[in-house]
CSV table of C-alpha atoms in Angstrom, one decimal:
chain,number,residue,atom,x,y,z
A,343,UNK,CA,-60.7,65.0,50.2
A,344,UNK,CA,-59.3,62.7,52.5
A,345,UNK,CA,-55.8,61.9,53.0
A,346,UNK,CA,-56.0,58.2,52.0
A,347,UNK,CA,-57.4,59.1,48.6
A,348,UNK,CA,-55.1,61.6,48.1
A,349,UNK,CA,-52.2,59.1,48.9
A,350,UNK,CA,-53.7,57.0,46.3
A,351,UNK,CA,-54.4,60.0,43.8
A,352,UNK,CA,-50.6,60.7,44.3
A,353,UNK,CA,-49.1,57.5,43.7
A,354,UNK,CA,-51.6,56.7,40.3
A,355,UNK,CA,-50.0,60.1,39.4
A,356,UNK,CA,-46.6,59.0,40.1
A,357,UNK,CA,-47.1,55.8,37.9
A,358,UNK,CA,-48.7,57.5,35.4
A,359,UNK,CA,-45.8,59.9,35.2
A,360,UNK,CA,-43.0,57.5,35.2
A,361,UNK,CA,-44.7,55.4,32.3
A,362,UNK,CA,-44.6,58.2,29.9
A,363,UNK,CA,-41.1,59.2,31.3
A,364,UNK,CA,-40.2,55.9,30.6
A,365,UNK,CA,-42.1,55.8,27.4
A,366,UNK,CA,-40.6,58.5,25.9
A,367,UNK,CA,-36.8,57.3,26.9
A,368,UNK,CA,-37.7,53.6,25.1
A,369,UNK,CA,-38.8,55.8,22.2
A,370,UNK,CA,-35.8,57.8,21.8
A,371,UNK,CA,-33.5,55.0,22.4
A,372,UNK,CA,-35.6,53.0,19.9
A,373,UNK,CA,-35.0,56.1,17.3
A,374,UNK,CA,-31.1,55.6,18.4
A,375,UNK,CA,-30.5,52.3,18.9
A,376,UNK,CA,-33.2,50.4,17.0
A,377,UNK,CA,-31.7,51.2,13.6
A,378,UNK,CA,-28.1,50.2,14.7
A,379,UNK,CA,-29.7,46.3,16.3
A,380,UNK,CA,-31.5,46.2,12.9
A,381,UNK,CA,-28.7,46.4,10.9
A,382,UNK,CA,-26.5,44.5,12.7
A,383,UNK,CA,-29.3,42.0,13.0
A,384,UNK,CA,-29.5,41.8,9.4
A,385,UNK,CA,-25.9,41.9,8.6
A,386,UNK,CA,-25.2,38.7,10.9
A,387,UNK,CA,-27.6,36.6,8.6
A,388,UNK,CA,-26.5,37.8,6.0
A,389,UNK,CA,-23.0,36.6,7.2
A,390,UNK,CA,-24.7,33.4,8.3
A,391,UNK,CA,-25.7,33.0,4.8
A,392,UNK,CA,-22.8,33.5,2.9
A,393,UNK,CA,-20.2,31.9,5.2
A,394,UNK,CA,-22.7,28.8,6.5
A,395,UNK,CA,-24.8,28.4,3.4
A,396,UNK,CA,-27.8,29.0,6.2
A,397,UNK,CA,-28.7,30.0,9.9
A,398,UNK,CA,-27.6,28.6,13.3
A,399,UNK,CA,-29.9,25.7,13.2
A,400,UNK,CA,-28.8,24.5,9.8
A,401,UNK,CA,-25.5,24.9,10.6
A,402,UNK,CA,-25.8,22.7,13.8
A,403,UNK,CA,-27.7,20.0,11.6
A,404,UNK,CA,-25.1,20.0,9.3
A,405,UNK,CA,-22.2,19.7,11.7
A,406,UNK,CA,-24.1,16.6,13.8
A,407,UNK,CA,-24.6,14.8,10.7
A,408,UNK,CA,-20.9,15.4,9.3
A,409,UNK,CA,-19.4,14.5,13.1
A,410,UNK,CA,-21.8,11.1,13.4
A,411,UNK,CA,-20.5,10.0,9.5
A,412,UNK,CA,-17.3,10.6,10.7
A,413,UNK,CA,-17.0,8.2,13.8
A,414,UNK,CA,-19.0,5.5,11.4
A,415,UNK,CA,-15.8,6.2,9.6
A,416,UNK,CA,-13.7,5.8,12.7
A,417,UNK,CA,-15.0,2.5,13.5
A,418,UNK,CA,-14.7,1.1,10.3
A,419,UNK,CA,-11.2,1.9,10.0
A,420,UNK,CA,-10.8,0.8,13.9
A,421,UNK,CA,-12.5,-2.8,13.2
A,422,UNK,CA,-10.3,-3.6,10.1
A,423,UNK,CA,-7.1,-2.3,12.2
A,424,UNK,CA,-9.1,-4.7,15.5
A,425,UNK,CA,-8.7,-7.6,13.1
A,426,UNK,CA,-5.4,-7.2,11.6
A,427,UNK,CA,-3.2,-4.6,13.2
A,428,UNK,CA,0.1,-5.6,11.2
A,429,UNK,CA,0.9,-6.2,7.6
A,430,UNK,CA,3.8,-8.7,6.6
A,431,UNK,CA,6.1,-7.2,3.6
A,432,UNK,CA,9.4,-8.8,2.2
A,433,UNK,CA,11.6,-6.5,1.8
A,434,UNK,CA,15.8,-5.6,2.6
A,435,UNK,CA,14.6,-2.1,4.5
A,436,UNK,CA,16.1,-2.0,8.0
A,437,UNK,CA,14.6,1.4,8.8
A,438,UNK,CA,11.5,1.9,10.7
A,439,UNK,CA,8.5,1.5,8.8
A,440,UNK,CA,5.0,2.5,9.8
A,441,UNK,CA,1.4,2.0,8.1
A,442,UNK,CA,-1.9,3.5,8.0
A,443,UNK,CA,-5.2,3.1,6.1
A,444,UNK,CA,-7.1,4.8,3.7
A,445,UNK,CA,-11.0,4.0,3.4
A,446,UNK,CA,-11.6,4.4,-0.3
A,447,UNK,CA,-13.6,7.3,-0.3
A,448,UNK,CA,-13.2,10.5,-3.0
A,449,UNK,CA,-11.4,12.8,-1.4
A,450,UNK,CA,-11.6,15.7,-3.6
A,451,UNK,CA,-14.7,16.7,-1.6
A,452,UNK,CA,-12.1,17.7,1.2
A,453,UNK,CA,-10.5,20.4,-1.2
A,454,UNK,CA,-11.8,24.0,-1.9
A,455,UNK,CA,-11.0,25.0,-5.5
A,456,UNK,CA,-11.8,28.1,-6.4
A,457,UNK,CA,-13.9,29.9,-3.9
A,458,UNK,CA,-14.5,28.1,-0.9
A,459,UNK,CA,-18.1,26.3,-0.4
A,460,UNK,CA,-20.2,28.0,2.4
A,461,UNK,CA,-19.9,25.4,5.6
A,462,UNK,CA,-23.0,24.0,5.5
A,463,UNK,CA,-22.8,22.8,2.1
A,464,UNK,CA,-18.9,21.4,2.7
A,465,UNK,CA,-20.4,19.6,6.0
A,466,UNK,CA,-23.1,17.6,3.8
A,467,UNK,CA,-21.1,17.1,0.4
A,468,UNK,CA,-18.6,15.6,2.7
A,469,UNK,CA,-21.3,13.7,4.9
A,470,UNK,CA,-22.6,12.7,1.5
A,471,UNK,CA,-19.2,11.1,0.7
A,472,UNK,CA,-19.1,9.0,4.2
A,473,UNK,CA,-21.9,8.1,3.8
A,474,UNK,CA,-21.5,6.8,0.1
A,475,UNK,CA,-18.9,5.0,1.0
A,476,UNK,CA,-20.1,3.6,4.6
A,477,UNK,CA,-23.0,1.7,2.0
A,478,UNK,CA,-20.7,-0.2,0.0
A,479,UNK,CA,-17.8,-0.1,2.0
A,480,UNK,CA,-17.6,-4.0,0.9
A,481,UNK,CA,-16.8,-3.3,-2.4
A,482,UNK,CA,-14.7,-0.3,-2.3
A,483,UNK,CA,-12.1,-1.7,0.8
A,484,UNK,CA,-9.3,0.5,2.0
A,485,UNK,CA,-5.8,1.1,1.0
A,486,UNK,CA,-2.5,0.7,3.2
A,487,UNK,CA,-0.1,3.2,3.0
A,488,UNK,CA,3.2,2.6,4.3
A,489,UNK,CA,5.5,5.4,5.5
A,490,UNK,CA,9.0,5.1,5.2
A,491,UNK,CA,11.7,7.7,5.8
A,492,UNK,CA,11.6,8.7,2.0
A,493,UNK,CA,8.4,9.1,1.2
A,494,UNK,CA,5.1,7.2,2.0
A,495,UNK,CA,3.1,5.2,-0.9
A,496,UNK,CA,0.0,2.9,-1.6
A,497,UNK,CA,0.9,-1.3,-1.2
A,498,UNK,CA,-2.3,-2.3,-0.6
A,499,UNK,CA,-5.6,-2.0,-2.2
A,500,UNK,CA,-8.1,-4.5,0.1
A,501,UNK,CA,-11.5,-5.3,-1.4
A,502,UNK,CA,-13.9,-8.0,0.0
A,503,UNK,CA,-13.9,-9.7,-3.5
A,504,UNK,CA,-13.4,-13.3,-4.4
A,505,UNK,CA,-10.9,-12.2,-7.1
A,506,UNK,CA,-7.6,-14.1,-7.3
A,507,UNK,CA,-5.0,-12.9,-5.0
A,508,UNK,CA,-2.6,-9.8,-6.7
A,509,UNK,CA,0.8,-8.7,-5.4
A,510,UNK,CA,2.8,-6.0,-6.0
A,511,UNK,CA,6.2,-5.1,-5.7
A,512,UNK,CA,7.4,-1.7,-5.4
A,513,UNK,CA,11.0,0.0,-4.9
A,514,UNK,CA,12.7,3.3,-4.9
A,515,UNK,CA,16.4,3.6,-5.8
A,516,UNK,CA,18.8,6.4,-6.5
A,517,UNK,CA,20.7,7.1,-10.1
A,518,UNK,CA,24.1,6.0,-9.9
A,519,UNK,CA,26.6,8.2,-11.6
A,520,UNK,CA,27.3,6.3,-14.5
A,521,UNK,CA,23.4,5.9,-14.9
A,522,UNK,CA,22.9,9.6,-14.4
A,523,UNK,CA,25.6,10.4,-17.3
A,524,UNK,CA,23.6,7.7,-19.5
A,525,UNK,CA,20.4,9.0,-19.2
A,526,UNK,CA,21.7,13.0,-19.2
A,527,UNK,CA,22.8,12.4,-22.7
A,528,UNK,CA,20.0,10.6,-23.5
A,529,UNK,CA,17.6,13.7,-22.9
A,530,UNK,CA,20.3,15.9,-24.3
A,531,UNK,CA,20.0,14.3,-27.2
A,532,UNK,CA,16.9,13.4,-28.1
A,533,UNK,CA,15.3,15.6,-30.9
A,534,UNK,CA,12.4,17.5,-31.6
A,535,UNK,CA,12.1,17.2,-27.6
A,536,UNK,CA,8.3,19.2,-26.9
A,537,UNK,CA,6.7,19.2,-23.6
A,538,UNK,CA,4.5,22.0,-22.1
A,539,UNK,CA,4.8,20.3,-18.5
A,540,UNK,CA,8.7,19.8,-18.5
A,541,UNK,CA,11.8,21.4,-20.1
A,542,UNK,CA,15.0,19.2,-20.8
A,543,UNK,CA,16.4,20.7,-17.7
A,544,UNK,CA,13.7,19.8,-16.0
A,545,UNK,CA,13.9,16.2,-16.9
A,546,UNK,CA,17.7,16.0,-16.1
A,547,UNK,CA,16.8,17.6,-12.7
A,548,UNK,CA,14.7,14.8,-11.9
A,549,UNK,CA,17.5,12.4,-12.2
A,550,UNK,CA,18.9,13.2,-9.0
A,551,UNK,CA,15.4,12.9,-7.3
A,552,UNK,CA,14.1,9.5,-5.9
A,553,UNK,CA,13.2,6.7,-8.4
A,554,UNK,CA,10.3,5.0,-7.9
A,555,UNK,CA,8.6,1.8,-9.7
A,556,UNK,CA,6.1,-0.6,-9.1
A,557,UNK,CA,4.4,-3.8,-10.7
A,558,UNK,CA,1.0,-5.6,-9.7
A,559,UNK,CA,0.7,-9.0,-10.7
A,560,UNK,CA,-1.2,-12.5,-10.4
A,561,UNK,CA,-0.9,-15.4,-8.4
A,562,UNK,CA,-1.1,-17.4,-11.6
A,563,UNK,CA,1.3,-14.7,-13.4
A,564,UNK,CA,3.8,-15.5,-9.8
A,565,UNK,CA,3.4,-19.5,-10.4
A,566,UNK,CA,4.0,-19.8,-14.1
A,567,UNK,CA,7.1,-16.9,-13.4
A,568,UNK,CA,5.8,-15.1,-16.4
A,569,UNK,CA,4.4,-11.3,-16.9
A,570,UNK,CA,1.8,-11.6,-19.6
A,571,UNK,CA,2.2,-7.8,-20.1
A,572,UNK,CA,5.5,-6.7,-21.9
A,573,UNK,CA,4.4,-2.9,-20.9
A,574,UNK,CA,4.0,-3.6,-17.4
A,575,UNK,CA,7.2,-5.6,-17.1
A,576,UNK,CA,8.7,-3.1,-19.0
A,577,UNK,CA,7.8,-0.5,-16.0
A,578,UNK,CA,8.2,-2.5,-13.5
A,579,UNK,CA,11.3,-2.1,-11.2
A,580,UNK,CA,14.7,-3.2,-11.3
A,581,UNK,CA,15.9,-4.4,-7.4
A,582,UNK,CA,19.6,-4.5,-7.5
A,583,UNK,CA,20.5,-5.8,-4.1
A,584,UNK,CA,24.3,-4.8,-4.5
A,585,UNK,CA,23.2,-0.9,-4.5
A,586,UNK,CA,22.2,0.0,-0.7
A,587,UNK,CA,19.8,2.9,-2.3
A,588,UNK,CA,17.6,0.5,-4.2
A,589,UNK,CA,14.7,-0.7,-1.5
A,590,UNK,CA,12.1,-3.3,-2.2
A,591,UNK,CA,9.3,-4.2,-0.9
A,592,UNK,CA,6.8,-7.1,-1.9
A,593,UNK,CA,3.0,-8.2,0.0
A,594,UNK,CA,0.0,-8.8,-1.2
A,595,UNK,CA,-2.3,-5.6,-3.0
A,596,UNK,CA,-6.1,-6.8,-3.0
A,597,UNK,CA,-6.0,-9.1,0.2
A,598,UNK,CA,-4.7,-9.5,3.5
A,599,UNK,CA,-1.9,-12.3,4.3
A,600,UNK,CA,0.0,-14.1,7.3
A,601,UNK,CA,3.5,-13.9,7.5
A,602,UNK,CA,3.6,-18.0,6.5
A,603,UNK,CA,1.6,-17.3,3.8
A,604,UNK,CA,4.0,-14.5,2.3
A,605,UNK,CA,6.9,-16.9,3.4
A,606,UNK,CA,5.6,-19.5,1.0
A,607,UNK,CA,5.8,-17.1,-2.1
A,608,UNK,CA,9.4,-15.9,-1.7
A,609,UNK,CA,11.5,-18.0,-3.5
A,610,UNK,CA,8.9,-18.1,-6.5
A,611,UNK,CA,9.2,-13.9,-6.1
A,612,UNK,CA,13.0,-14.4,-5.7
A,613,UNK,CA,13.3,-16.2,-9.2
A,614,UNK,CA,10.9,-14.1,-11.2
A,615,UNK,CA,12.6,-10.6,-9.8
A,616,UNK,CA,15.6,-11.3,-8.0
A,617,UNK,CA,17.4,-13.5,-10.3
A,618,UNK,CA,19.7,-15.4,-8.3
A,619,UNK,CA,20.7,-12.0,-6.8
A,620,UNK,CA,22.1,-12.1,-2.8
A,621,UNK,CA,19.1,-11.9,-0.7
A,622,UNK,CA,21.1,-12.7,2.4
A,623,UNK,CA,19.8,-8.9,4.0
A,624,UNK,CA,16.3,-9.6,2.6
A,625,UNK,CA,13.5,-10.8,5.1
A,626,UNK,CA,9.5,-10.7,6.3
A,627,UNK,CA,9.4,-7.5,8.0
A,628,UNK,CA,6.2,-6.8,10.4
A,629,UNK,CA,5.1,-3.5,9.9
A,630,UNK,CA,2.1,-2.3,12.7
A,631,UNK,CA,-0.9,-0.4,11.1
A,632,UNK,CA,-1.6,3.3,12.8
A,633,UNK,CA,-4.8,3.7,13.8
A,634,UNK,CA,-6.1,6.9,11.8
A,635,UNK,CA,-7.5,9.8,14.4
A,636,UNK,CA,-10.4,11.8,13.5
A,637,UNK,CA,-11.2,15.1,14.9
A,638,UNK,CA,-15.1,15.1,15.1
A,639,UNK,CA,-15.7,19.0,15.6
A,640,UNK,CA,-14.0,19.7,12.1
């Protein structure tokens, strides 16, 4: 034989050899390994499963269409903030006051109760929500929320309606003593007292929390200086100007308004809740409306 062939006899040899070397080392690790990748394999979509709802790619559907609901969201929000950054309130708080806005949207898809939803199906019940609202955001509107040192609470409910204009009036107070004696004996003394929510104690407890009331009326009910409901005079508040602890504050609920325009309803606001009452520390107060930020990779 000559060498060349040899050579070539040799090296076929070699090949031939180091396939089934290799051969048999894939097959061993297959019979080592190959279980193990399985399972793990199988046990990450079955995590996928449970925690998304679905694999990789549905997740990543899910999260694009929750993230571009979201910044229709954001610009919503942003043009009604472009076209009124402020809202005007009448009120005798000096402190600082700020405001933000609330798309009227259910929130309760936000909240886990119970067991938590898998991801996927929390990205698109929420999307579903946006998106719910983004299609009739006309009729649904936005709230204002003012934020005070005390607490924060709803004064504005805006709808694009062609209703008449609403106000409201809201205040918080604190019990005087003499008020808190009153009203302890009054709950001490009431009979055949039942409540599953609250004890007596309870109720007494409260009286040295924050007060809060509120009443939303007409513009014809703030013209004639009348409150055709007894009930929701009844629970309306009582602003007594002598006592630093009771705030007030008084705007418009269902529609926008210029600080002229709320200037023209004091005094018939004055006479129908004021009642002749100092309002020397009262004024229009310009309260700047926050612009809401939204974290798109939520």
């Amino acid at each position: 034989m000559q060498p060349e062939n040899q050579d070539k006899d040799n090296i076929k040899y070699l090949l031939l050899k180091t396939a089934i070397i290799g051969g048999v080392i894939l097959f061993y690790l297959a019979q080592w390994f190959g279980p193990g990748l399985i399972q793990s394999y199988k046990q990450n979509k079955e995590f996928q499963n449970i925690h998304y709802g679905g694999d990789q790619s549905d997740l990543d559907a899910s999260v694009e269409r929750y993230n571009k609901a979201i910044m229709a969201i954001k610009r919503y929000t942003d043009s009604i903030i472009n076209k009124d950054d402020c809202l005007y309130v009448y009120t005798n708080d000096t402190r600082e006051i700020t405001a933000t806005i609330r798309p009227n949207l259910n929130y309760d898809v936000f909240n886990e109760y119970g067991f938590p939803r898998p991801v996927i199906r929390r990205n698109n019940d929420i999307t579903a929500e946006l998106n719910k609202f983004l299609n009739n955001r006309d009729s649904l509107g936005y709230k204002i929320i003012l934020n005070t040192e005390k607490d924060r609470f709803f004064i504005k409910n805006v709808v694009n309606t062609g209703t008449e204009t609403e106000y409201i009036t809201f205040s918080t107070y604190f019990y005087n003593t003499k008020e808190k004696e009153h009203l302890t004996q009054l709950i001490k003394d009431k009979k055949n007292y039942i409540s599953v929510l609250k004890s007596k104690e309870d109720k007494i407890r409260e009286l040295d929390s924050l007060q809060k009331a509120k009443i939303i009326f007409s513009e014809t009910e703030l013209h004639n200086q009348k409150i055709e409901s007894n009930l929701k005079l009844i629970m309306g508040p009582r602003i007594k100007l002598k006592d630093t602890t009771h705030l007030f504050y008084f705007t418009t609920y269902n529609k926008p308004i210029s600080k002229g325009q709320l200037n023209g309803k004091i005094n018939s606001f004055a006479s129908l809740f004021l009642k002749k009452q100092d309002t020397t520390n009262c004024f229009i107060k310009k309260i700047n409306i926050i612009k809401p930020t939204y974290d798109a990779t939520e």
